[in-house]
Coordinates of C-alpha atoms in Angstrom, one line a residue:
M1 CA -38.8 63.5 127.3
L2 CA -39.0 67.3 127.0
E3 CA -38.2 69.6 129.9
E4 CA -41.3 71.3 131.4
A5 CA -39.9 74.8 130.6
I6 CA -39.7 73.9 126.9
V7 CA -43.2 72.4 126.9
Q8 CA -44.5 75.6 128.4
Q9 CA -42.8 77.7 125.8
L10 CA -44.3 75.7 123.0
R11 CA -47.8 75.9 124.6
R12 CA -47.6 79.6 124.9
I13 CA -47.0 79.7 121.1
V14 CA -49.9 77.4 120.0
G15 CA -52.2 77.2 123.0
M16 CA -52.5 74.5 125.6
Q17 CA -54.7 72.2 123.5
N18 CA -52.4 72.3 120.5
F19 CA -49.3 70.8 122.1
R20 CA -49.8 67.2 123.2
D21 CA -47.5 64.7 124.9
D22 CA -50.0 62.2 126.1
R23 CA -49.5 58.6 125.2
E24 CA -52.4 58.6 122.7
A25 CA -51.0 61.4 120.6
L26 CA -47.4 60.1 120.8
I27 CA -48.4 56.6 119.6
A28 CA -50.7 58.0 116.9
H29 CA -47.8 60.0 115.4
S30 CA -45.1 57.3 115.8
Y31 CA -45.7 55.7 112.4
D32 CA -46.9 56.6 108.9
G33 CA -48.2 54.6 105.9
T34 CA -45.0 52.5 105.8
P35 CA -45.4 49.0 107.4
M36 CA -43.2 47.8 110.2
L37 CA -41.6 51.2 111.1
Q38 CA -42.4 53.0 114.3
S39 CA -40.7 55.4 116.7
V40 CA -42.3 57.4 119.5
P41 CA -41.8 61.2 119.5
D42 CA -41.5 63.4 122.6
G43 CA -44.3 65.7 121.7
V44 CA -46.9 66.6 118.9
I45 CA -47.6 70.2 118.0
Y46 CA -50.3 71.8 115.8
P47 CA -49.4 75.3 114.5
E48 CA -52.0 77.4 112.7
S49 CA -49.7 80.0 111.0
T50 CA -46.3 80.6 109.5
Q51 CA -45.4 82.9 112.4
Q52 CA -46.2 80.1 114.9
V53 CA -44.0 77.7 112.9
S54 CA -41.2 80.2 113.0
D55 CA -41.6 80.7 116.7
I56 CA -41.7 77.0 117.3
M57 CA -38.5 76.4 115.3
K58 CA -36.7 79.2 117.2
V59 CA -37.4 77.3 120.5
L60 CA -36.5 73.9 119.1
A61 CA -33.3 75.3 117.5
A62 CA -32.2 76.9 120.7
H63 CA -32.4 73.5 122.5
R64 CA -31.3 71.4 119.5
I65 CA -34.6 69.4 119.4
P66 CA -35.4 67.6 116.2
V67 CA -38.7 68.0 114.4
V68 CA -40.6 66.1 111.8
S69 CA -43.2 68.0 109.8
R70 CA -46.1 66.0 108.5
G71 CA -49.6 66.0 107.0
S72 CA -51.6 62.8 106.9
G73 CA -48.6 60.5 107.1
S74 CA -49.7 58.5 104.0
N75 CA -46.2 58.3 102.6
L76 CA -44.7 54.8 101.9
C77 CA -40.9 55.4 102.6
G78 CA -40.9 55.9 106.3
G79 CA -40.6 59.6 105.6
T80 CA -42.5 60.9 108.7
V81 CA -41.4 58.3 111.3
P82 CA -39.7 60.3 114.1
V83 CA -36.7 58.0 114.4
H84 CA -34.7 60.6 116.6
G85 CA -37.7 61.4 118.8
G86 CA -38.3 65.1 119.2
I87 CA -41.4 66.9 118.0
V88 CA -43.8 65.9 115.3
M89 CA -45.3 69.1 113.7
V90 CA -48.7 68.3 112.2
M91 CA -49.8 70.9 109.6
H92 CA -53.6 70.1 109.4
R93 CA -54.7 73.3 111.1
M94 CA -53.0 75.2 108.2
S95 CA -55.5 74.1 105.6
E96 CA -56.8 77.2 103.9
I97 CA -57.1 78.0 100.2
I98 CA -55.7 81.5 100.5
E99 CA -56.4 82.6 97.0
V100 CA -57.4 81.3 93.5
D101 CA -56.1 83.9 91.0
Q102 CA -58.0 83.3 87.8
E103 CA -56.2 86.1 86.0
N104 CA -52.8 84.4 86.5
L105 CA -54.2 80.8 86.8
T106 CA -52.6 80.2 90.2
A107 CA -53.8 79.0 93.6
T108 CA -52.1 79.9 96.9
V109 CA -52.7 77.3 99.6
Q110 CA -51.5 76.3 103.0
P111 CA -49.9 72.9 103.3
G112 CA -52.5 71.1 105.4
I113 CA -55.3 71.1 102.8
I114 CA -56.3 67.6 101.6
T115 CA -55.3 67.2 98.0
G116 CA -58.6 65.8 96.8
E117 CA -60.6 68.6 98.4
F118 CA -58.3 71.2 96.7
I119 CA -58.7 69.5 93.3
S120 CA -62.5 69.4 93.8
H121 CA -62.7 73.1 94.6
I122 CA -60.5 74.0 91.6
E123 CA -62.6 71.9 89.3
S124 CA -65.7 73.6 90.6
L125 CA -64.2 76.8 89.3
G126 CA -63.7 75.4 85.8
L127 CA -59.9 74.9 86.3
F128 CA -57.6 71.9 86.5
Y129 CA -54.8 70.9 88.9
P130 CA -53.4 67.7 87.3
P131 CA -51.2 66.0 90.0
D132 CA -53.4 63.1 91.3
P133 CA -51.6 60.7 93.7
S134 CA -53.5 57.6 94.6
S135 CA -53.7 58.8 98.2
M136 CA -55.2 62.2 97.2
R137 CA -58.4 61.7 99.3
I138 CA -56.2 61.7 102.5
S139 CA -52.8 63.1 101.6
T140 CA -52.1 66.9 101.9
I141 CA -50.7 69.3 99.4
G142 CA -47.7 69.9 101.8
G143 CA -47.0 66.1 101.9
N144 CA -47.3 66.0 98.1
I145 CA -44.7 68.8 97.8
A146 CA -42.4 67.1 100.3
E147 CA -42.4 63.8 98.4
C148 CA -42.9 65.3 94.9
S149 CA -45.9 63.0 94.5
G150 CA -46.8 61.6 91.1
G151 CA -50.0 59.9 90.0
L152 CA -51.9 58.4 87.2
R153 CA -51.8 61.6 85.1
G154 CA -48.0 62.0 85.4
L155 CA -47.2 60.8 82.0
K156 CA -48.9 63.6 80.2
Y157 CA -49.1 66.4 82.8
G158 CA -46.0 65.8 85.0
T159 CA -45.7 65.6 88.7
T160 CA -46.1 67.9 91.7
K161 CA -42.8 69.7 90.9
D162 CA -44.2 70.9 87.6
Y163 CA -47.0 72.8 89.3
V164 CA -45.3 74.4 92.3
I165 CA -44.1 77.8 91.3
G166 CA -43.6 79.5 94.6
L167 CA -43.2 78.6 98.3
E168 CA -43.1 80.1 101.7
A169 CA -41.0 78.0 104.1
V170 CA -39.5 78.2 107.6
L171 CA -35.8 77.2 108.0
A172 CA -34.3 75.3 110.9
N173 CA -33.4 78.5 112.7
G174 CA -36.9 79.9 112.4
D175 CA -36.2 82.3 109.5
I176 CA -39.0 82.6 107.0
M177 CA -38.0 82.3 103.3
R178 CA -40.0 82.9 100.1
T179 CA -39.2 81.5 96.7
G180 CA -40.7 82.0 93.3
G181 CA -44.1 83.5 92.8
K182 CA -46.9 83.9 90.3
L183 CA -44.4 83.9 87.5
M184 CA -44.0 81.7 84.4
K185 CA -40.4 82.9 84.0
D186 CA -37.9 83.5 86.8
V187 CA -34.2 82.7 86.6
A188 CA -33.1 85.0 89.4
G189 CA -30.5 82.8 91.1
Y190 CA -30.7 79.1 92.0
D191 CA -34.1 77.5 91.7
L192 CA -34.8 77.1 95.4
T193 CA -38.5 76.3 94.8
K194 CA -37.6 73.1 92.9
L195 CA -34.9 72.3 95.4
L196 CA -37.5 72.2 98.2
V197 CA -40.0 70.2 96.3
G198 CA -39.2 66.5 97.0
S199 CA -36.7 67.4 99.8
E200 CA -38.9 65.3 102.2
G201 CA -38.9 67.9 105.0
T202 CA -35.2 67.7 105.5
L203 CA -34.4 71.3 104.3
A204 CA -37.3 73.5 105.5
I205 CA -40.9 73.4 106.6
I206 CA -43.4 74.4 103.9
T207 CA -46.0 76.8 105.2
E208 CA -47.5 78.1 101.9
A209 CA -47.4 77.1 98.2
T210 CA -48.3 78.9 95.0
L211 CA -49.5 76.3 92.5
K212 CA -49.9 76.6 88.7
L213 CA -53.4 75.8 87.3
V214 CA -54.3 74.9 83.7
P215 CA -57.6 74.9 81.7
P216 CA -59.4 71.6 82.0
P217 CA -59.5 69.2 79.1
K218 CA -62.7 69.4 77.1
T219 CA -63.4 65.6 76.9
K220 CA -62.0 62.3 78.0
K221 CA -62.1 58.7 76.8
T222 CA -61.0 55.6 78.6
M223 CA -60.0 52.2 77.2
L224 CA -59.1 48.8 78.6
A225 CA -56.7 46.6 76.6
M226 CA -56.2 43.0 77.7
Y227 CA -53.3 40.7 76.9
K228 CA -52.4 37.1 77.3
D229 CA -48.8 38.1 76.4
L230 CA -46.9 40.4 78.8
Y231 CA -44.5 41.5 76.1
G232 CA -47.4 42.5 73.9
A233 CA -48.7 44.8 76.6
A234 CA -45.2 46.3 77.0
R235 CA -44.6 46.7 73.3
T236 CA -48.0 48.5 73.1
V237 CA -46.7 51.1 75.7
S238 CA -43.6 51.8 73.6
R239 CA -45.5 51.9 70.3
I240 CA -48.0 54.4 71.7
I241 CA -45.3 56.8 72.7
E242 CA -43.4 56.1 69.5
A243 CA -46.5 57.2 67.6
K244 CA -46.2 60.6 69.3
I245 CA -49.3 60.0 71.4
I246 CA -49.0 61.0 75.0
P247 CA -52.1 59.6 76.9
A248 CA -53.4 61.3 80.0
T249 CA -53.2 57.9 81.7
L250 CA -51.4 54.7 80.7
E251 CA -51.6 52.2 83.6
F252 CA -50.5 48.6 83.9
M253 CA -51.7 45.7 86.0
D254 CA -50.3 42.2 86.1
N255 CA -52.3 39.0 86.6
P256 CA -52.1 38.8 90.4
T257 CA -53.2 42.4 90.6
I258 CA -56.0 41.8 88.1
Q259 CA -57.4 39.0 90.2
V260 CA -57.3 40.8 93.6
V261 CA -58.7 44.1 92.1
D262 CA -61.6 42.1 90.5
D263 CA -62.3 40.4 93.8
F264 CA -62.4 43.9 95.5
A265 CA -64.1 46.0 92.8
K266 CA -66.4 43.3 91.2
L267 CA -65.9 44.7 87.7
G268 CA -65.8 41.4 85.9
L269 CA -62.1 41.8 84.8
P270 CA -60.7 39.0 82.7
R271 CA -58.8 36.9 85.3
D272 CA -57.0 34.8 82.8
M273 CA -55.1 37.8 81.3
E274 CA -51.4 38.2 81.9
A275 CA -51.7 42.0 81.8
I276 CA -54.2 44.8 81.4
L277 CA -53.5 48.4 80.1
L278 CA -55.8 51.1 81.3
I279 CA -55.5 54.0 78.8
E280 CA -57.2 57.4 79.0
Q281 CA -56.8 60.3 76.7
D282 CA -58.2 63.8 77.1
G283 CA -58.2 67.1 75.2
D284 CA -60.2 68.4 72.2
P285 CA -62.9 65.9 71.1
E286 CA -61.5 65.5 67.6
A287 CA -57.9 64.9 68.8
V288 CA -59.1 62.5 71.5
E289 CA -61.1 60.5 69.0
R290 CA -58.2 60.3 66.6
D291 CA -55.7 59.3 69.3
M292 CA -58.0 56.6 70.7
E293 CA -58.6 55.1 67.3
R294 CA -54.8 54.9 66.7
I295 CA -54.2 53.5 70.2
Q296 CA -56.8 50.8 69.5
E297 CA -55.1 49.9 66.3
I298 CA -51.8 49.6 68.1
C299 CA -53.3 47.4 70.8
K300 CA -54.8 45.0 68.2
S301 CA -51.6 44.9 66.2
E302 CA -49.7 43.8 69.4
L303 CA -52.3 41.0 69.8
A304 CA -54.4 42.4 72.5
D305 CA -57.0 39.7 73.3
R306 CA -59.7 42.3 73.9
V307 CA -60.0 46.1 73.7
E308 CA -63.0 47.8 75.3
V309 CA -63.8 51.5 75.3
A310 CA -65.8 52.8 78.3
Q311 CA -69.3 53.8 77.1
S312 CA -69.9 56.5 79.8
R313 CA -68.0 58.7 82.2
E314 CA -69.4 56.6 85.1
E315 CA -67.9 53.4 83.5
A316 CA -64.6 55.1 83.0
E317 CA -64.5 56.3 86.6
K318 CA -65.1 52.8 87.8
L319 CA -62.1 51.6 85.8
L320 CA -59.9 54.4 87.1
T321 CA -61.2 53.8 90.7
A322 CA -60.3 50.1 90.3
R323 CA -56.8 51.0 89.4
R324 CA -56.5 53.4 92.3
S325 CA -57.7 50.7 94.6
A326 CA -55.0 48.2 93.7
F327 CA -53.1 48.7 96.9
T328 CA -56.3 48.5 99.0
A329 CA -57.3 45.3 97.2
L330 CA -53.9 43.7 97.8
A331 CA -53.9 44.8 101.4
R332 CA -56.9 42.5 102.1
L333 CA -54.9 39.4 101.3
R334 CA -52.4 39.3 104.2
P335 CA -51.8 41.2 107.5
T336 CA -48.8 43.2 106.0
T337 CA -48.6 44.8 102.6
I338 CA -45.4 46.4 101.4
L339 CA -45.9 48.7 98.4
E340 CA -42.6 49.7 96.7
D341 CA -41.8 51.6 93.6
A342 CA -39.0 51.4 91.0
T343 CA -38.7 53.1 87.6
V344 CA -37.2 51.8 84.4
P345 CA -37.2 53.1 80.8
R346 CA -40.6 52.3 79.4
S347 CA -39.0 50.0 76.8
K348 CA -37.8 47.8 79.7
I349 CA -41.2 47.4 81.4
A350 CA -41.8 43.8 80.3
E351 CA -38.2 42.8 81.2
M352 CA -38.6 44.4 84.6
V353 CA -41.9 42.7 85.4
L354 CA -40.4 39.3 84.4
R355 CA -37.4 40.0 86.6
I356 CA -39.7 40.9 89.5
N357 CA -41.6 37.6 89.0
E358 CA -38.3 35.7 88.8
I359 CA -37.0 37.3 92.0
A360 CA -40.3 36.6 93.8
R361 CA -40.1 32.9 92.8
K362 CA -36.5 32.7 93.9
H363 CA -37.3 34.0 97.4
N364 CA -40.7 32.2 97.6
V365 CA -42.7 35.4 98.2
M366 CA -45.9 36.8 96.7
I367 CA -45.4 40.0 94.7
A368 CA -48.0 41.6 92.5
T369 CA -47.0 44.4 90.1
F370 CA -49.0 47.4 88.8
G371 CA -48.0 51.0 88.0
H372 CA -47.7 53.8 85.6
A373 CA -46.6 52.0 82.5
G374 CA -46.3 55.2 80.4
D375 CA -43.5 56.6 82.5
G376 CA -42.0 53.2 83.5
N377 CA -42.9 53.6 87.2
L378 CA -43.8 50.2 88.6
H379 CA -45.2 49.3 92.0
P380 CA -44.1 45.7 93.0
T381 CA -46.2 45.0 96.1
A382 CA -45.5 42.1 98.5
T383 CA -48.2 40.6 100.7
T384 CA -46.8 39.1 103.9
D385 CA -47.1 38.9 107.7
A386 CA -44.9 41.0 109.9
R387 CA -45.0 38.3 112.5
D388 CA -43.3 35.8 110.2
Q389 CA -39.7 37.1 110.5
D390 CA -38.3 34.5 108.0
E391 CA -40.8 35.5 105.3
V392 CA -40.3 39.2 106.0
H393 CA -36.5 38.7 105.6
R394 CA -37.1 37.0 102.3
V395 CA -39.3 39.9 101.1
E396 CA -36.6 42.4 102.1
Q397 CA -34.0 40.4 100.1
A398 CA -36.4 40.3 97.1
F399 CA -36.9 44.1 97.1
E400 CA -33.2 44.6 97.4
E401 CA -32.7 42.6 94.2
I402 CA -35.6 44.4 92.6
F403 CA -33.9 47.8 93.2
E404 CA -30.7 46.3 91.8
A405 CA -32.5 45.1 88.7
A406 CA -34.1 48.5 88.1
I407 CA -30.7 50.2 88.2
E408 CA -29.2 47.5 85.9
L409 CA -32.0 48.2 83.4
G410 CA -31.2 51.9 83.4
G411 CA -33.8 52.9 86.0
T412 CA -33.9 54.2 89.6
I413 CA -34.7 53.0 93.1
T414 CA -37.8 55.3 93.4
G415 CA -39.9 57.1 91.0
E416 CA -42.4 58.8 93.3
H417 CA -42.4 57.4 96.8
G418 CA -39.2 59.1 97.9
V419 CA -36.1 57.9 99.8
G420 CA -37.1 58.4 103.5
L421 CA -35.9 55.6 105.7
V422 CA -36.7 52.7 103.4
K423 CA -34.6 53.6 100.3
A424 CA -31.8 55.5 102.1
P425 CA -29.4 52.4 102.1
Y426 CA -29.7 52.2 98.3
L427 CA -29.5 55.9 97.3
E428 CA -25.7 55.7 96.7
W429 CA -26.4 52.9 94.2
K430 CA -28.2 55.5 92.1
I431 CA -26.3 58.8 92.6
G432 CA -22.8 57.7 93.7
K433 CA -20.6 58.9 96.5
T434 CA -20.1 62.3 94.9
G435 CA -23.8 62.8 94.6
I436 CA -24.3 61.8 98.3
E437 CA -21.6 64.3 99.4
M438 CA -23.1 67.1 97.3
M439 CA -26.5 66.4 98.9
R440 CA -25.0 66.4 102.4
G441 CA -23.5 69.8 101.7
I442 CA -26.9 71.2 100.7
K443 CA -28.5 69.7 103.8
H444 CA -25.8 71.3 106.0
A445 CA -26.3 74.7 104.4
F446 CA -30.0 74.6 105.2
D447 CA -29.9 72.7 108.5
P448 CA -26.4 72.7 110.1
H449 CA -27.6 71.1 113.3
N450 CA -29.6 68.3 111.5
L451 CA -32.9 69.2 113.2
L452 CA -35.2 68.8 110.3
N453 CA -36.4 65.2 109.8
P454 CA -33.1 63.7 110.8
G455 CA -32.3 60.1 109.8
K456 CA -33.9 60.4 106.4
I457 CA -32.4 60.1 102.9
F458 CA -28.8 59.7 104.2
A459 CA -28.1 56.2 105.4
K460 CA -25.4 55.4 108.0
E461 CA -24.4 52.5 105.7
T462 CA -24.9 51.8 102.1
R463 CA -26.1 48.3 101.2
K464 CA -23.7 46.2 99.3
R465 CA -24.7 45.6 95.7
V466 CA -26.3 42.1 95.2
V467 CA -25.8 39.7 92.4
I468 CA -29.1 38.7 90.8
S469 CA -29.5 35.0 89.9
R470 CA -31.2 34.5 86.6
G471 CA -32.1 30.9 87.4

């Protein structure tokens, strides 16, 4: 509980109504999109400017009070759960599009703007901002930057880090820092912009971002390829890339996902297929037509049972919406849904999916898998019930072995969700002790008193490596 004198200092900065410590506000900000994680903060504050954020941090730093900055809290790694109490700083009042510079093809925005609203505004101006996380209708640009969010278009266009070219941020002591700018080239010193992107709020609080925009593609085409053989679907992914075709979207759904998505979206998907690939290409009309013809040939040569091309933009949007709704559809099955991510080289997708299925059977849990096949980022998703502690324990064991399998296949423990609380015990598996120590040094340089989102990324203990049974 905060001292009354500190509460009054904070209220003088943001106004009486923009600091809350009532039970309703504290409980509402004690959790995020990650199931089964909750911790109640001491207060919730809503700044409206960079100067207010700076003034707040000076107060908190003076009293060594931790702070967690957040947008909508839609992350899936426990990244905004205030495990050390303190203050939750909600950035939704800072939601302006400050400028769209059509001469330099950049936009400058505050962190609290909803990603989908920003994308819609940019597209209304005839421009394109490619990062498209599945949560974009509720997630914020600031949250996307904190987690370096990916999305369906990541294969061709890259992720959030590829579009953030400048930042304004407040450090733990209240100092305001600017990095980058409206520049396509800038090698003046360390790249602090890229360092802050994906740092999960542990190094600084983002208060403004300059984003790169690009011209929109002239046309799009969408295809659904259906397979009774999982390996055929995986080989198709590799062969498309080998043919030097980079689709805008190359998504994968396994059979359990197909069934629940079809129940949810009522699209008449083939429920007897082992895998579906959702493929979209965009660009100049002639190039799109040529690429889609070649992709169709590859699908058929790998024994796709059926290949269908969307006949209208509306039909294509239905297919893309169905893929984006996979998590929502799975969440209808059981009270608790745990959506994870692990990334492997795309040539290992089939082997990884089979390993996931094998691990699920071993632990007697339900895991469906979908994801971004083109970049090897899979989302194994367990449906369970948090009240069944034995089953939850088996799910946790299964995911531990899934992370182990991903690393064994040359992959990583997370491709886009971030480390947060959930993956912290496994980070050393991926980057080693030296990597952990280097990261701790960076954290200390930015935040010597560990006030910014403490308890995230760095685990107290690293999990022991497990031995995976191959049955």
